[in-house]
Coordinates of C-alpha atoms in Angstrom, one line a residue:
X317 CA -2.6 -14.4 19.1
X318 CA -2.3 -11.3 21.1
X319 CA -2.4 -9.1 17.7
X320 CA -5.4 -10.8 17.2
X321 CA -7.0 -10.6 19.8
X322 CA -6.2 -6.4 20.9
X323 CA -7.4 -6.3 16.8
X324 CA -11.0 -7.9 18.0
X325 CA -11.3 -6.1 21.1
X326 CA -10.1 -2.5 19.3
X327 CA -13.2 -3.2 16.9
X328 CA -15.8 -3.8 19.2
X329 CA -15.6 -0.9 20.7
X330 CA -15.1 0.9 17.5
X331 CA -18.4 -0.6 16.4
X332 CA -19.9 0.8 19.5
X333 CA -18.5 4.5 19.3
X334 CA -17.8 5.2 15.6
X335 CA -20.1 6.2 12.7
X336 CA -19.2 8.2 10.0
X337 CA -21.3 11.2 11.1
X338 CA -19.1 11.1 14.0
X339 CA -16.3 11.0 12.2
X340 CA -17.1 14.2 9.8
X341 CA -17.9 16.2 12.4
X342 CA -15.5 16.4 14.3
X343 CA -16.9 14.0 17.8
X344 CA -13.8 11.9 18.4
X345 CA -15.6 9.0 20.9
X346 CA -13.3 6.8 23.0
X347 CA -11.6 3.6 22.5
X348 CA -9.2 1.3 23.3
X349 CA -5.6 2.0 23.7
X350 CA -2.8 0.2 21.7
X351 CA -1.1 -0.2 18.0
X352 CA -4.6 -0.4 16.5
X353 CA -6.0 2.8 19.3
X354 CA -8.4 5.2 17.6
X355 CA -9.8 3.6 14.9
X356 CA -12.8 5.3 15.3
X357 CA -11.8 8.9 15.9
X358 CA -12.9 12.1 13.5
X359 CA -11.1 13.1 10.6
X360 CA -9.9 16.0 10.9
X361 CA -9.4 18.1 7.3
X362 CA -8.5 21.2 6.3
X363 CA -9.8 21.3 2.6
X364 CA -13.6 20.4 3.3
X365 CA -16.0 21.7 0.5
X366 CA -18.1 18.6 0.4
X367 CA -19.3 15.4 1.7
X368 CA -21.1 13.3 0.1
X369 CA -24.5 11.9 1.4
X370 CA -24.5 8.9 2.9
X371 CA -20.8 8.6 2.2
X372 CA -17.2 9.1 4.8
X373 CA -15.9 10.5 1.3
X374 CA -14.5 13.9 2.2
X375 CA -13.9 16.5 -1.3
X376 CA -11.6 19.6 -1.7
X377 CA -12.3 22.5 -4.2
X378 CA -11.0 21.2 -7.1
X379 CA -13.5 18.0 -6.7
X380 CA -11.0 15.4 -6.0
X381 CA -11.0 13.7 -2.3
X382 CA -8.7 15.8 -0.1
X383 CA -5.6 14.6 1.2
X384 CA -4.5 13.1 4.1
X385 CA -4.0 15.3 6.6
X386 CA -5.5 18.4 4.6
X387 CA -2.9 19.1 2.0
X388 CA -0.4 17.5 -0.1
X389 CA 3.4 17.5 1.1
X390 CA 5.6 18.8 -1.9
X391 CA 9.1 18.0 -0.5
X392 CA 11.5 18.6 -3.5
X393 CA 13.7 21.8 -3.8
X394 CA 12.8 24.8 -5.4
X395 CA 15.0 25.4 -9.1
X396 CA 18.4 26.3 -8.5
X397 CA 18.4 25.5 -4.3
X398 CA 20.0 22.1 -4.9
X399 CA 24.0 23.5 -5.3
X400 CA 23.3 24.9 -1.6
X401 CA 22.0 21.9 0.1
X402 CA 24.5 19.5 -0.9
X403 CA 27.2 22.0 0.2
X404 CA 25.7 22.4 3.5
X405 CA 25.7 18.7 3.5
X406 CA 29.6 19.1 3.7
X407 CA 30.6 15.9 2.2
X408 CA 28.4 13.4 4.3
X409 CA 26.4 11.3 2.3
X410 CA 24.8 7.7 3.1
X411 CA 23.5 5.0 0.0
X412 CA 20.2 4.2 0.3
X413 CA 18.8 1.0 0.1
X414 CA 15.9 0.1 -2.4
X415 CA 13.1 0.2 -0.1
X416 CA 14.7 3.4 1.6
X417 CA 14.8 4.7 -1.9
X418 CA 11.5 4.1 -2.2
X419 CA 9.8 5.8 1.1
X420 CA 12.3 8.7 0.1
X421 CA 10.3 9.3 -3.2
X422 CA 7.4 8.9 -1.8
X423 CA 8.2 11.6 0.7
X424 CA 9.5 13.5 -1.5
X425 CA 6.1 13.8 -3.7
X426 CA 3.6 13.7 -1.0
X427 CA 2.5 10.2 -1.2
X428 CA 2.8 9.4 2.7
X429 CA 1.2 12.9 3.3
X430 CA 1.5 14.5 5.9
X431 CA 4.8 13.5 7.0
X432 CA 7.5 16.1 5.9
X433 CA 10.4 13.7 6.5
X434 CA 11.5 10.2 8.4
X435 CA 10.1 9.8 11.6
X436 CA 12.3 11.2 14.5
X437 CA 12.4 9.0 17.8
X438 CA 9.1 10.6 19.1
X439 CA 6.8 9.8 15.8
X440 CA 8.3 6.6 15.2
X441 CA 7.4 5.7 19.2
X442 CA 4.1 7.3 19.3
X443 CA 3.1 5.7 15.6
X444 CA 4.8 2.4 16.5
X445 CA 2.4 2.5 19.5
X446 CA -0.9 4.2 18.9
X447 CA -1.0 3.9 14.6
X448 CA -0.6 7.9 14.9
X449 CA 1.2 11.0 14.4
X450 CA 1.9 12.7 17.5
X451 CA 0.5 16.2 18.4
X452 CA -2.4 15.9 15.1
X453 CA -3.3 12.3 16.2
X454 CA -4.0 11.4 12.7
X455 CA -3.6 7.8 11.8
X456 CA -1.0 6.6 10.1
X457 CA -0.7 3.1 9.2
X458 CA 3.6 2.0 9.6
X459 CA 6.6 4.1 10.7
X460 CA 8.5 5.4 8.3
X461 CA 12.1 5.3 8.7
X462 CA 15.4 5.4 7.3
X463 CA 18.3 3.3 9.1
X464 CA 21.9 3.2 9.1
X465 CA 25.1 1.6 10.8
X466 CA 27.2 4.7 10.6
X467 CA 28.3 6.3 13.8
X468 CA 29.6 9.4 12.0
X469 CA 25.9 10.6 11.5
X470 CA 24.8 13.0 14.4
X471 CA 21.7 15.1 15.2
X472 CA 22.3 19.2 13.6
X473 CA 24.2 17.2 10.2
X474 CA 22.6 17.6 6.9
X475 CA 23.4 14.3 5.0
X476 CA 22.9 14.0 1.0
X477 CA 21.0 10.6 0.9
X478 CA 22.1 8.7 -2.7
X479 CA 21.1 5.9 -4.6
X480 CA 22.6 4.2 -7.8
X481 CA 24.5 7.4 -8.6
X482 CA 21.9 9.7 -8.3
X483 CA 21.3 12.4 -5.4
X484 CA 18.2 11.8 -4.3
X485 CA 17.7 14.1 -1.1
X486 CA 18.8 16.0 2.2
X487 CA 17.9 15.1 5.3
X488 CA 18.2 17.4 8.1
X489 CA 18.9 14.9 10.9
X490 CA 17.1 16.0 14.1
X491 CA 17.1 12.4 15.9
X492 CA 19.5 9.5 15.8
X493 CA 18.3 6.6 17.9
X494 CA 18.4 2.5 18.6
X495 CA 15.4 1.5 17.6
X496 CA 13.1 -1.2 19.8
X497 CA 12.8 -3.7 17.6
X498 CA 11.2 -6.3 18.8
X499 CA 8.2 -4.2 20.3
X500 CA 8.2 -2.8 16.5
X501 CA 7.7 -6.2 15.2
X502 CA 5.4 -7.2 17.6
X503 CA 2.9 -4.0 17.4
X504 CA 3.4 -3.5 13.7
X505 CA 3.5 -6.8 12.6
X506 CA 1.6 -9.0 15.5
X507 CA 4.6 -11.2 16.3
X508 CA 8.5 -11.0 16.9
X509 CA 8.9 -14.1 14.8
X510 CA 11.5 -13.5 11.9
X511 CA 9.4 -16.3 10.3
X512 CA 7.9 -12.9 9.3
X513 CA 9.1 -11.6 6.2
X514 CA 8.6 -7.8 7.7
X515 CA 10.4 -9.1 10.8
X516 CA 12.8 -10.4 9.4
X517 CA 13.6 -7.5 7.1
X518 CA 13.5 -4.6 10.3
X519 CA 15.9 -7.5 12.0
X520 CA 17.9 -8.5 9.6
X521 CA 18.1 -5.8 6.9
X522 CA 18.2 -2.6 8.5
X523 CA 20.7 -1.2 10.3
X524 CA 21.2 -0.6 13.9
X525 CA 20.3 3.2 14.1
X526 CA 16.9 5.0 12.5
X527 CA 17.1 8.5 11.9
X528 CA 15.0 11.2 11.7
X529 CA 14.3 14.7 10.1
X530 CA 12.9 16.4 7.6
X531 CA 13.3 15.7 3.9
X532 CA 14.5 18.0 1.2
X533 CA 14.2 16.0 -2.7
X534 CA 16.2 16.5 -5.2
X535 CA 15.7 13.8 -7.6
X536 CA 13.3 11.1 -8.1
X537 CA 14.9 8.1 -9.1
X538 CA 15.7 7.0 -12.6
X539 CA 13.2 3.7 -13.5
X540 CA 13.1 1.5 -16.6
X541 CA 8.9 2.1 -15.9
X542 CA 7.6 5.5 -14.9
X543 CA 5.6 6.5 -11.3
X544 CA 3.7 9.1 -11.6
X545 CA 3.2 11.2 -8.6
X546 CA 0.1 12.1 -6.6
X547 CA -0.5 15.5 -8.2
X548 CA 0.0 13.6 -11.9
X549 CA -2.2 10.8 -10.9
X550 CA -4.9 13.3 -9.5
X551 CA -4.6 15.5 -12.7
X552 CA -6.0 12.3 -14.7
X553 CA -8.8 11.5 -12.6
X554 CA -12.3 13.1 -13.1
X555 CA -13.3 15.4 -10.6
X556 CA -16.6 15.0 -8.7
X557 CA -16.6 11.2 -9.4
X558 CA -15.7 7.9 -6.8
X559 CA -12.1 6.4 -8.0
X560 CA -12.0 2.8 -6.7
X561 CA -8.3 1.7 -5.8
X562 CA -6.9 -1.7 -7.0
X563 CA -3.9 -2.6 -5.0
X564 CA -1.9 -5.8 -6.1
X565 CA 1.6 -6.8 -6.4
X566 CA 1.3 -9.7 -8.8
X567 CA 0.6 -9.9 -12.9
X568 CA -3.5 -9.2 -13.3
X569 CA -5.2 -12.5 -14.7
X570 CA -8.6 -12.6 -15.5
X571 CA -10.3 -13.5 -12.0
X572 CA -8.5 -10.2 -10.7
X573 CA -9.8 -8.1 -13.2
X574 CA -13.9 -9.4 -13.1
X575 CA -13.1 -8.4 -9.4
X576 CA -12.1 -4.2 -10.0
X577 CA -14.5 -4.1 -12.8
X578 CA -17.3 -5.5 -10.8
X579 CA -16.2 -2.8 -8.0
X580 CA -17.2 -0.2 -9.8
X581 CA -20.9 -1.5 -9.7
X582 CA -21.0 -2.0 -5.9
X583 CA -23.8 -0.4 -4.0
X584 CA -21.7 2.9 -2.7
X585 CA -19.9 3.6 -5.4
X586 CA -20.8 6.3 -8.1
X587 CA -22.5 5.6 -11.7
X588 CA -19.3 6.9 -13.0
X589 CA -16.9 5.9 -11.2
X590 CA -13.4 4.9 -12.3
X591 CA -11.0 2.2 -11.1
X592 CA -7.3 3.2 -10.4
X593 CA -4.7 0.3 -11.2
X594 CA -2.2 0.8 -8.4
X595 CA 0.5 -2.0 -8.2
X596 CA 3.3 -1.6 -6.0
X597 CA 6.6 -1.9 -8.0
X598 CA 9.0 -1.5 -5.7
X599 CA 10.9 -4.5 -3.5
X600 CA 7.8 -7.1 -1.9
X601 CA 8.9 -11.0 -1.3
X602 CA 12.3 -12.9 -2.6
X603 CA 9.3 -15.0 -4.5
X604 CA 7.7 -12.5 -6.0
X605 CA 7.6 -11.8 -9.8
X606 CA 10.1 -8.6 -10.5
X607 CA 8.7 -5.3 -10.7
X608 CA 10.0 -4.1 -13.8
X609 CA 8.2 -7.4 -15.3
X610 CA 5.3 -6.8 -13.7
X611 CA 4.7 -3.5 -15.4
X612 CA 5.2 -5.0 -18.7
X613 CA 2.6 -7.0 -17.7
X614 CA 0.4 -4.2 -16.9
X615 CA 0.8 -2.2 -20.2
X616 CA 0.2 -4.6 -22.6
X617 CA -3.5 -5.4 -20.3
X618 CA -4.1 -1.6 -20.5
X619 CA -3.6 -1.8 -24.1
X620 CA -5.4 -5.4 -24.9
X621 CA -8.6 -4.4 -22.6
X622 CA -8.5 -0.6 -23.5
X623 CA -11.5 0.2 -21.3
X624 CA -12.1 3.9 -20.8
X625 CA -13.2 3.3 -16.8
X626 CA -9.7 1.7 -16.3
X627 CA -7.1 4.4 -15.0
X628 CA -2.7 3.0 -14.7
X629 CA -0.2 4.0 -12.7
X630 CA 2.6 2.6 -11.0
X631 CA 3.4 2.9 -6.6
X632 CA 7.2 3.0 -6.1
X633 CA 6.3 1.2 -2.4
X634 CA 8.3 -1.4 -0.7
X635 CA 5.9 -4.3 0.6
X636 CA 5.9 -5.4 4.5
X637 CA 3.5 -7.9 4.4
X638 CA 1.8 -6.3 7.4
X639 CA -1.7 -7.5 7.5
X640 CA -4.2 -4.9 8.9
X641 CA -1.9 -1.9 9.4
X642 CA -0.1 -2.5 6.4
X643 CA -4.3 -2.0 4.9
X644 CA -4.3 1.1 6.2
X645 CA -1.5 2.7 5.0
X646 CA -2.4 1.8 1.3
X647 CA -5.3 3.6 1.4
X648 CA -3.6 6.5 3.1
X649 CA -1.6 6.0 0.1
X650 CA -4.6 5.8 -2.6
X651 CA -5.9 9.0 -1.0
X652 CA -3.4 11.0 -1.2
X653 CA -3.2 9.9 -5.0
X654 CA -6.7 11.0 -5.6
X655 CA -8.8 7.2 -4.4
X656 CA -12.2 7.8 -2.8
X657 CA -13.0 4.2 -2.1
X658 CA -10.2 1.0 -1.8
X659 CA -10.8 -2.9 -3.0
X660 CA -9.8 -4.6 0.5
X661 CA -8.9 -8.0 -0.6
X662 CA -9.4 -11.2 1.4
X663 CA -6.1 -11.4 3.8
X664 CA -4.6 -8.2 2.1
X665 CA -1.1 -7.9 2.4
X666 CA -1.0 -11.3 4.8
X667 CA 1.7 -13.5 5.0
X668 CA 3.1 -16.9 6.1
X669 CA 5.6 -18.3 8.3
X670 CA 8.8 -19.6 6.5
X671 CA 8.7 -22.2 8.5
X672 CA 5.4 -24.2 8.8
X673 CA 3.5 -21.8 6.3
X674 CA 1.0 -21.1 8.9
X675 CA -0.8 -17.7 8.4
X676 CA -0.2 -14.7 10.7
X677 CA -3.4 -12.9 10.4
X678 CA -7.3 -14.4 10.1
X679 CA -8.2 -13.8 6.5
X680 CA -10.8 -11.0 7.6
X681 CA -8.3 -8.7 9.8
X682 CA -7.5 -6.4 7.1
X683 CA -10.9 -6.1 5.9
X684 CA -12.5 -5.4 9.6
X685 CA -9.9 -2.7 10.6
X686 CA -10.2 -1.1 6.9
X687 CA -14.2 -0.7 7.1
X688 CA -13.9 0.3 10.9
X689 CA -11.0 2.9 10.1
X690 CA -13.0 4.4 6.8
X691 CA -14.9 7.0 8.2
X692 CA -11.7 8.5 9.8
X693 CA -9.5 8.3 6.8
X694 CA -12.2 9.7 4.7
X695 CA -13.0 7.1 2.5
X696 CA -15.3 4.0 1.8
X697 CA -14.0 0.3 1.8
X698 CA -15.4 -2.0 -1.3
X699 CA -14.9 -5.8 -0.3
X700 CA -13.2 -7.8 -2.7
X701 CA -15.6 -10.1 -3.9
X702 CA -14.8 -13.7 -4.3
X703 CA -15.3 -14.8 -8.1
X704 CA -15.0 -18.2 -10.0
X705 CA -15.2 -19.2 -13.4
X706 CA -18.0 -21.5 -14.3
X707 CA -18.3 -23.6 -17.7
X708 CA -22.1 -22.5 -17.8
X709 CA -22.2 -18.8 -17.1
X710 CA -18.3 -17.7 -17.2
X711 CA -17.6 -15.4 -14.3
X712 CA -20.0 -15.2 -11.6
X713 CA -19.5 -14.7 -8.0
X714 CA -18.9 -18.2 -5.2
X715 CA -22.7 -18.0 -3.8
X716 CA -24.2 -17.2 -7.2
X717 CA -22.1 -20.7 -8.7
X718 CA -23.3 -22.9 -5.5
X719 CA -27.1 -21.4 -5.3
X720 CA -27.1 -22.6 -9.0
X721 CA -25.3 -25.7 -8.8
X722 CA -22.4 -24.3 -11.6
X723 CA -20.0 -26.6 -13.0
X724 CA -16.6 -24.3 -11.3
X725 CA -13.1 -24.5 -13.4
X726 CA -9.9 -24.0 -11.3
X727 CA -6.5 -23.8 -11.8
X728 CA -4.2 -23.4 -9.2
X729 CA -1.2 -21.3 -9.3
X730 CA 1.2 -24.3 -8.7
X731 CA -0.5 -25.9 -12.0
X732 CA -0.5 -22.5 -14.3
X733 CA 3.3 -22.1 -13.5
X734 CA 4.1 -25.7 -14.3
X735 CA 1.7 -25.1 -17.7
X736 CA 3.9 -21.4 -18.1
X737 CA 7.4 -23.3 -18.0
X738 CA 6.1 -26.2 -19.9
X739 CA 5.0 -24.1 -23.4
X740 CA 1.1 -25.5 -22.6
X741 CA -1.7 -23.4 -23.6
X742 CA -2.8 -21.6 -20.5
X743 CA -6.8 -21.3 -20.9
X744 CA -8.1 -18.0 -21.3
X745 CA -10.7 -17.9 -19.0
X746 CA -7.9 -18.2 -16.8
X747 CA -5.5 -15.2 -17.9
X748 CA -5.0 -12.7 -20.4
X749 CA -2.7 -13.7 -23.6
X750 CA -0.9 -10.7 -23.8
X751 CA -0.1 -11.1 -20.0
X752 CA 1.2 -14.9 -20.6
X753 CA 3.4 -13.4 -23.4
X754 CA 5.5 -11.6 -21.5
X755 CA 5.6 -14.1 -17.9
X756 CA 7.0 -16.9 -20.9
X757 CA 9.7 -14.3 -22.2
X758 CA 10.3 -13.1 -18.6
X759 CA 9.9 -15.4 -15.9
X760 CA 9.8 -19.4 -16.9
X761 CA 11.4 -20.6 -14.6
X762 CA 8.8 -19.1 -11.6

């Protein structure tokens, strides 16, 4: 309740000193102090060529929005400099985790811009704090960290960081510390509970130290499904023209996809827009559908809808389930892929207790710090719009079906997964047959 409430408080008074005319030029007003502090202060770029009337959207010279924090971060080793940093790593090495794995790629290729490395004690406190980076102030949504249990590992060391027989990176360690974890939790993630999945992993998965320093790559990891970095996904994106993000983390049935296409007809975003599939991939909840059958899921859609204003790619992120902050670092994430505007779903990235299944955040938290935050992160919000399937009209949206009186079909998740392991037809209003194809070769007994 106290997340909650510092949340409502932090937006009022962001609704009283922010506006995105503030926020592109520069006035930073002042607000409220705490894990969700600043939400209303300028953006600060580097790259500015253009911003669009009547828009937050902020564009660089090649057309596409600019990047958070100005520029992207290209962290991997220049050809034939990879020999010389794993000698100077001197034998140390540490095995990294999947979810370390993945914020080490993601380094590595810019897509948590502008950090150049894990957190050291100071950014991980400040960002745990104030939802910052110290000394630039720019928001960032989460800490990014990498932990360990070895006592061997000391500040001045380069350590080779590995994963599944690959050498992924150095790290030059410039902090070694015992993390707070409990004021992590409850600033990150609203509440201490480990009834948390995102408590519970910082708790109970990571290890006693976090350390810090900047990041050398060497590698990016070898997947049975490709990720394409930020610079590849900006190359496919037309310049000059709004990309809506689509963030999920679950197969795409057909309510899901009425909901990006009808994004790309919303009242601030371009005639010409296109709509960037992003799914996370990487680790999200014990009870989620794997990743690498996910993406199967996704390229046979791509292929069945093949609809020009659709773009694909694939996020190598690890889930934490964090509500409202966890919002904002997706679309730090979809900017620095090349995203002008982000779908910000009803309870996005929520979660429930393990216990009583109670839910940790209101279902409008993520959306009310997204749009507040916008005009600072340089980009506009498009709510996700809540539509049903009626027997008279097909898709429409919830008001349009109850204004007319519209006969609504439902099918609950319980009931499709009960149809999926039972060999029923699954209706195809419902989902997509080429994406119930691969969940019955994949995943029946979900």
């Amino acid at each position: 309740m106290a997340f909650r409430r510092e949340l409502a408080r932090s937006l009022k008074r962001v609704a009283a000193a922010a506006s995105p005319v503030a926020g592109s030029l520069g006035v930073i007003p002042q607000v409220l102090s705490g894990p969700l502090a600043g939400a209303a202060r300028a953006f600060r770029a580097s790259a500015v060529t253009d911003v669009s009337k009547g828009s937050n959207i902020i564009r660089g010279s090649d057309g596409l929005i600019a990047p958070h924090g100005g520029a992207l971060k290209n962290l991997m080793a220049a050809p034939g400099e990879a020999a010389a940093l794993i000698a100077a790593c001197e034998g140390r090495s540490m095995e990294l985790s999947d979810r370390n794995a993945c914020d080490t790629e993601l380094l590595s290729v810019g897509g948590f811009s502008p950090l150049e490395g894990f957190m050291n004690e100071e950014a991980y406190n400040y960002c745990v704090e104030h939802m910052r980076l110290p000394g630039s102030d720019v928001m960032f949504g989460l800490p990014i960290v990498l932990d360990t249990d070895s006592e061997d590992i000391v500040p001045g060391q380069k350590v080779l960081l590995k994963y599944q027989g690959q050498d992924l990176a150095v790290i030059d360690v410039e902090s070694k510390f015992v993390p707070n974890k409990p004021k992590e939790a409850k600033m990150c993630y609203g509440t201490s509970s480990i009834e948390h999945p995102g408590v519970s992993m910082i708790s109970m998965e990571r290890g006693k130290y976090y350390i810090g320093g900047k990041v050398t790559g060497l590698n990016l990891p070898k997947r049975v499904f490709p990720c394409a970095t930020p610079a590849e996904t900006r190359e496919m994106l037309p310049p000059n023209e709004d990309v809506v993000a689509f963030q999920c983390r679950n197969p795409i049935h057909r309510a899901h996809y009425e909901l990006f296409t009808r994004a790309l007809h919303a009242d601030n975003v371009g005639e010409d827009a296109v709509c960037l599939v992003h799914p996370t991939c990487g680790p999200t909840q014990d009870d989620d559908i794997p990743g690498i059958v996910r993406y199967k899921t996704y390229v046979v859609l791509a292929d069945e809808v093949n609809n020009p204003a659709i773009k694909w790619a694939y996020l190598p992120y690890s889930m934490h389930m964090a509500g409202p902050r966890e919002a904002i670092q997706h679309m730090i994430l979809r900017k620095n892929y090349g995203c002008t505007h982000f779908i910000i779903g009803r309870d996005m990235a929520g979660s429930k207790s393990s216990l009583d299944g109670e839910d940790f955040y209101g279902a409008y938290d993520a959306q009310d710090l997204a749009k507040a935050s916008a005009p600072e992160l340089g980009m506009d919000t498009v709510p996700s719009l809540n539509v049903v399937y009626t027997e008279e009209e097909g898709y429409v949206t919830a008001d349009v079906a109850k204004d007319k009186g519209l006969s609504v079909m439902k099918l609950s998740g319980t009931k499709f997964r009960k149809m999926l392991r039972g060999g029923e037809d699954i209706p195809e209003w419902f989902a997509f047959s080429s994406v119930v194809k691969v969940l019955r070769e994949n995943v029946t007994t979900k």
